[in-house]
mmCIF file of the C-alpha atoms, coordinates in Angstrom:
data_MODEL
# 
_entry.id   MODEL 
# 
loop_
_atom_site.group_PDB 
_atom_site.id 
_atom_site.type_symbol 
_atom_site.label_atom_id 
_atom_site.label_alt_id 
_atom_site.label_comp_id 
_atom_site.label_asym_id 
_atom_site.label_entity_id 
_atom_site.label_seq_id 
_atom_site.pdbx_PDB_ins_code 
_atom_site.Cartn_x 
_atom_site.Cartn_y 
_atom_site.Cartn_z 
_atom_site.occupancy 
_atom_site.B_iso_or_equiv 
_atom_site.pdbx_formal_charge 
_atom_site.auth_seq_id 
_atom_site.auth_comp_id 
_atom_site.auth_asym_id 
_atom_site.auth_atom_id 
_atom_site.pdbx_PDB_model_num 
ATOM 1  C CA . MET A 1 1  ? -10.117 -3.519  -7.870  1.00 0.00 ? 1  MET A CA 1 
ATOM 2  C CA . ASP A 1 2  ? -11.927 -3.202  -4.586  1.00 0.00 ? 2  ASP A CA 1 
ATOM 3  C CA . LEU A 1 3  ? -10.331 -3.209  -1.373  1.00 0.00 ? 3  LEU A CA 1 
ATOM 4  C CA . GLU A 1 4  ? -12.076 -6.091  0.887   1.00 0.00 ? 4  GLU A CA 1 
ATOM 5  C CA . ARG A 1 5  ? -11.186 -5.446  4.323   1.00 0.00 ? 5  ARG A CA 1 
ATOM 6  C CA . ASP A 1 6  ? -11.727 -9.242  4.924   1.00 0.00 ? 6  ASP A CA 1 
ATOM 7  C CA . ASP A 1 7  ? -8.688  -10.047 3.229   1.00 0.00 ? 7  ASP A CA 1 
ATOM 8  C CA . ALA A 1 8  ? -6.508  -10.957 6.166   1.00 0.00 ? 8  ALA A CA 1 
ATOM 9  C CA . SER A 1 9  ? -3.219  -8.983  3.778   1.00 0.00 ? 9  SER A CA 1 
ATOM 10 C CA . LEU A 1 10 ? -5.717  -6.071  3.987   1.00 0.00 ? 10 LEU A CA 1 
ATOM 11 C CA . ARG A 1 11 ? -6.169  -6.901  7.512   1.00 0.00 ? 11 ARG A CA 1 
ATOM 12 C CA . ALA A 1 12 ? -2.199  -6.249  8.099   1.00 0.00 ? 12 ALA A CA 1 
ATOM 13 C CA . VAL A 1 13 ? -2.114  -3.278  6.285   1.00 0.00 ? 13 VAL A CA 1 
ATOM 14 C CA . LEU A 1 14 ? -4.888  -1.413  8.398   1.00 0.00 ? 14 LEU A CA 1 
ATOM 15 C CA . ASN A 1 15 ? -2.661  -2.480  11.553  1.00 0.00 ? 15 ASN A CA 1 
ATOM 16 C CA . ARG A 1 16 ? 0.300   -0.887  9.997   1.00 0.00 ? 16 ARG A CA 1 
ATOM 17 C CA . LEU A 1 17 ? -0.999  2.216   9.039   1.00 0.00 ? 17 LEU A CA 1 
ATOM 18 C CA . ARG A 1 18 ? -2.805  2.640   12.334  1.00 0.00 ? 18 ARG A CA 1 
ATOM 19 C CA . ARG A 1 19 ? 1.085   1.951   14.280  1.00 0.00 ? 19 ARG A CA 1 
ATOM 20 C CA . ALA A 1 20 ? 1.762   4.747   11.526  1.00 0.00 ? 20 ALA A CA 1 
ATOM 21 C CA . GLN A 1 21 ? -0.735  6.781   12.442  1.00 0.00 ? 21 GLN A CA 1 
ATOM 22 C CA . GLY A 1 22 ? 0.213   6.584   16.226  1.00 0.00 ? 22 GLY A CA 1 
ATOM 23 C CA . GLN A 1 23 ? 3.898   7.348   15.188  1.00 0.00 ? 23 GLN A CA 1 
ATOM 24 C CA . ILE A 1 24 ? 2.954   10.333  12.884  1.00 0.00 ? 24 ILE A CA 1 
ATOM 25 C CA . ALA A 1 25 ? 0.818   11.514  16.268  1.00 0.00 ? 25 ALA A CA 1 
ATOM 26 C CA . GLY A 1 26 ? 3.546   10.821  18.623  1.00 0.00 ? 26 GLY A CA 1 
ATOM 27 C CA . VAL A 1 27 ? 6.052   12.834  16.262  1.00 0.00 ? 27 VAL A CA 1 
ATOM 28 C CA . ILE A 1 28 ? 3.595   15.830  16.352  1.00 0.00 ? 28 ILE A CA 1 
ATOM 29 C CA . ARG A 1 29 ? 3.895   15.705  20.640  1.00 0.00 ? 29 ARG A CA 1 
ATOM 30 C CA . MET A 1 30 ? 7.594   15.491  20.486  1.00 0.00 ? 30 MET A CA 1 
ATOM 31 C CA . ILE A 1 31 ? 7.460   18.407  18.363  1.00 0.00 ? 31 ILE A CA 1 
ATOM 32 C CA . GLU A 1 32 ? 5.246   20.497  20.601  1.00 0.00 ? 32 GLU A CA 1 
ATOM 33 C CA . GLU A 1 33 ? 7.334   19.272  23.615  1.00 0.00 ? 33 GLU A CA 1 
ATOM 34 C CA . GLY A 1 34 ? 10.274  20.846  22.356  1.00 0.00 ? 34 GLY A CA 1 
ATOM 35 C CA . ARG A 1 35 ? 12.625  17.274  22.195  1.00 0.00 ? 35 ARG A CA 1 
ATOM 36 C CA . ASP A 1 36 ? 16.097  16.443  20.711  1.00 0.00 ? 36 ASP A CA 1 
ATOM 37 C CA . CYS A 1 37 ? 15.841  16.819  17.006  1.00 0.00 ? 37 CYS A CA 1 
ATOM 38 C CA . GLU A 1 38 ? 17.511  13.549  16.083  1.00 0.00 ? 38 GLU A CA 1 
ATOM 39 C CA . ASP A 1 39 ? 14.941  11.854  18.045  1.00 0.00 ? 39 ASP A CA 1 
ATOM 40 C CA . VAL A 1 40 ? 12.119  13.621  15.744  1.00 0.00 ? 40 VAL A CA 1 
ATOM 41 C CA . VAL A 1 41 ? 13.739  12.510  12.459  1.00 0.00 ? 41 VAL A CA 1 
ATOM 42 C CA . THR A 1 42 ? 14.164  9.406   13.512  1.00 0.00 ? 42 THR A CA 1 
ATOM 43 C CA . GLN A 1 43 ? 10.489  8.742   14.466  1.00 0.00 ? 43 GLN A CA 1 
ATOM 44 C CA . LEU A 1 44 ? 9.331   10.530  11.304  1.00 0.00 ? 44 LEU A CA 1 
ATOM 45 C CA . ALA A 1 45 ? 11.608  8.217   9.798   1.00 0.00 ? 45 ALA A CA 1 
ATOM 46 C CA . ALA A 1 46 ? 9.852   5.035   11.406  1.00 0.00 ? 46 ALA A CA 1 
ATOM 47 C CA . ALA A 1 47 ? 6.799   6.444   10.331  1.00 0.00 ? 47 ALA A CA 1 
ATOM 48 C CA . SER A 1 48 ? 7.326   6.943   6.642   1.00 0.00 ? 48 SER A CA 1 
ATOM 49 C CA . ARG A 1 49 ? 8.736   3.612   6.225   1.00 0.00 ? 49 ARG A CA 1 
ATOM 50 C CA . ALA A 1 50 ? 5.565   2.411   7.599   1.00 0.00 ? 50 ALA A CA 1 
ATOM 51 C CA . LEU A 1 51 ? 3.618   4.141   5.175   1.00 0.00 ? 51 LEU A CA 1 
ATOM 52 C CA . ASP A 1 52 ? 5.974   2.811   2.012   1.00 0.00 ? 52 ASP A CA 1 
ATOM 53 C CA . ARG A 1 53 ? 5.244   -0.565  3.437   1.00 0.00 ? 53 ARG A CA 1 
ATOM 54 C CA . ALA A 1 54 ? 1.256   -0.106  3.921   1.00 0.00 ? 54 ALA A CA 1 
ATOM 55 C CA . GLY A 1 55 ? 0.979   1.306   0.024   1.00 0.00 ? 55 GLY A CA 1 
ATOM 56 C CA . PHE A 1 56 ? 3.521   -1.272  -1.265  1.00 0.00 ? 56 PHE A CA 1 
ATOM 57 C CA . ALA A 1 57 ? 1.372   -4.156  0.321   1.00 0.00 ? 57 ALA A CA 1 
ATOM 58 C CA . ILE A 1 58 ? -1.689  -2.431  -1.006  1.00 0.00 ? 58 ILE A CA 1 
ATOM 59 C CA . ILE A 1 59 ? -0.289  -2.579  -4.400  1.00 0.00 ? 59 ILE A CA 1 
ATOM 60 C CA . ALA A 1 60 ? 0.832   -6.088  -4.444  1.00 0.00 ? 60 ALA A CA 1 
ATOM 61 C CA . THR A 1 61 ? -2.244  -7.337  -3.393  1.00 0.00 ? 61 THR A CA 1 
ATOM 62 C CA . GLY A 1 62 ? -4.128  -5.090  -6.643  1.00 0.00 ? 62 GLY A CA 1 
ATOM 63 C CA . LEU A 1 63 ? -1.964  -7.019  -8.810  1.00 0.00 ? 63 LEU A CA 1 
ATOM 64 C CA . GLN A 1 64 ? -1.820  -9.933  -7.032  1.00 0.00 ? 64 GLN A CA 1 
ATOM 65 C CA . ARG A 1 65 ? -5.734  -9.458  -7.812  1.00 0.00 ? 65 ARG A CA 1 
ATOM 66 C CA . CYS A 1 66 ? -5.279  -7.806  -11.330 1.00 0.00 ? 66 CYS A CA 1 
ATOM 67 C CA . VAL A 1 67 ? -3.411  -11.398 -12.723 1.00 0.00 ? 67 VAL A CA 1 
ATOM 68 C CA . ALA A 1 68 ? -6.260  -12.781 -11.610 1.00 0.00 ? 68 ALA A CA 1 
ATOM 69 C CA . ASP A 1 69 ? -8.424  -10.793 -13.888 1.00 0.00 ? 69 ASP A CA 1 
ATOM 70 C CA . ILE A 1 70 ? -6.571  -10.867 -16.937 1.00 0.00 ? 70 ILE A CA 1 
ATOM 71 C CA . GLU A 1 71 ? -6.928  -14.609 -16.446 1.00 0.00 ? 71 GLU A CA 1 
ATOM 72 C CA . SER A 1 72 ? -10.181 -14.300 -16.696 1.00 0.00 ? 72 SER A CA 1 
ATOM 73 C CA . GLY A 1 73 ? -10.486 -12.008 -19.010 1.00 0.00 ? 73 GLY A CA 1 
ATOM 74 C CA . ARG A 1 74 ? -7.999  -14.716 -21.139 1.00 0.00 ? 74 ARG A CA 1 
ATOM 75 C CA . LYS A 1 75 ? -10.803 -16.734 -20.814 1.00 0.00 ? 75 LYS A CA 1 
ATOM 76 C CA . ASN A 1 76 ? -13.629 -14.324 -21.679 1.00 0.00 ? 76 ASN A CA 1 
ATOM 77 C CA . GLY A 1 77 ? -12.088 -13.503 -24.811 1.00 0.00 ? 77 GLY A CA 1 
ATOM 78 C CA . GLU A 1 78 ? -9.764  -10.916 -24.297 1.00 0.00 ? 78 GLU A CA 1 
ATOM 79 C CA . ASP A 1 79 ? -6.719  -11.079 -26.658 1.00 0.00 ? 79 ASP A CA 1 
ATOM 80 C CA . GLY A 1 80 ? -3.085  -11.159 -25.952 1.00 0.00 ? 80 GLY A CA 1 
ATOM 81 C CA . GLU A 1 81 ? -2.823  -7.652  -27.055 1.00 0.00 ? 81 GLU A CA 1 
ATOM 82 C CA . ALA A 1 82 ? -5.568  -6.169  -25.155 1.00 0.00 ? 82 ALA A CA 1 
ATOM 83 C CA . MET A 1 83 ? -4.857  -7.998  -22.020 1.00 0.00 ? 83 MET A CA 1 
ATOM 84 C CA . LYS A 1 84 ? -0.500  -6.157  -22.223 1.00 0.00 ? 84 LYS A CA 1 
ATOM 85 C CA . ALA A 1 85 ? -1.991  -2.746  -22.421 1.00 0.00 ? 85 ALA A CA 1 
ATOM 86 C CA . ARG A 1 86 ? -4.542  -3.059  -19.785 1.00 0.00 ? 86 ARG A CA 1 
ATOM 87 C CA . MET A 1 87 ? -1.376  -4.334  -17.413 1.00 0.00 ? 87 MET A CA 1 
ATOM 88 C CA . GLU A 1 88 ? 0.836   -1.786  -18.919 1.00 0.00 ? 88 GLU A CA 1 
ATOM 89 C CA . ARG A 1 89 ? -1.722  1.070   -17.922 1.00 0.00 ? 89 ARG A CA 1 
ATOM 90 C CA . LEU A 1 90 ? -1.636  -0.631  -14.439 1.00 0.00 ? 90 LEU A CA 1 
ATOM 91 C CA . PHE A 1 91 ? 1.992   -0.503  -14.115 1.00 0.00 ? 91 PHE A CA 1 
ATOM 92 C CA . LEU A 1 92 ? 1.688   3.210   -15.394 1.00 0.00 ? 92 LEU A CA 1 
ATOM 93 C CA . SER A 1 93 ? -0.293  4.164   -12.800 1.00 0.00 ? 93 SER A CA 1 
ATOM 94 C CA . LEU A 1 94 ? 2.143   3.238   -10.052 1.00 0.00 ? 94 LEU A CA 1 
ATOM 95 C CA . ALA A 1 95 ? 4.699   5.456   -11.174 1.00 0.00 ? 95 ALA A CA 1 
# 
């Protein structure tokens, strides 16, 4: 599956990743400045959550497209077992 930059959901992911990039730069700056450990960890946790959410959004978009591909595969004569095997490989790739 190719990611299309014009997709609205992926634009939102890009924005989230840019914010996380800024948060990580902020964490680096905070460490360099000798800031309080609790503040650094709080900011680092926020960046980590932003990255997780971006990853989940990409996975959700990919699965949505794969389901559409499976439906078109069914129309192209792919049997149920082949579709099941393809979906299983997809889910295992996320684990």
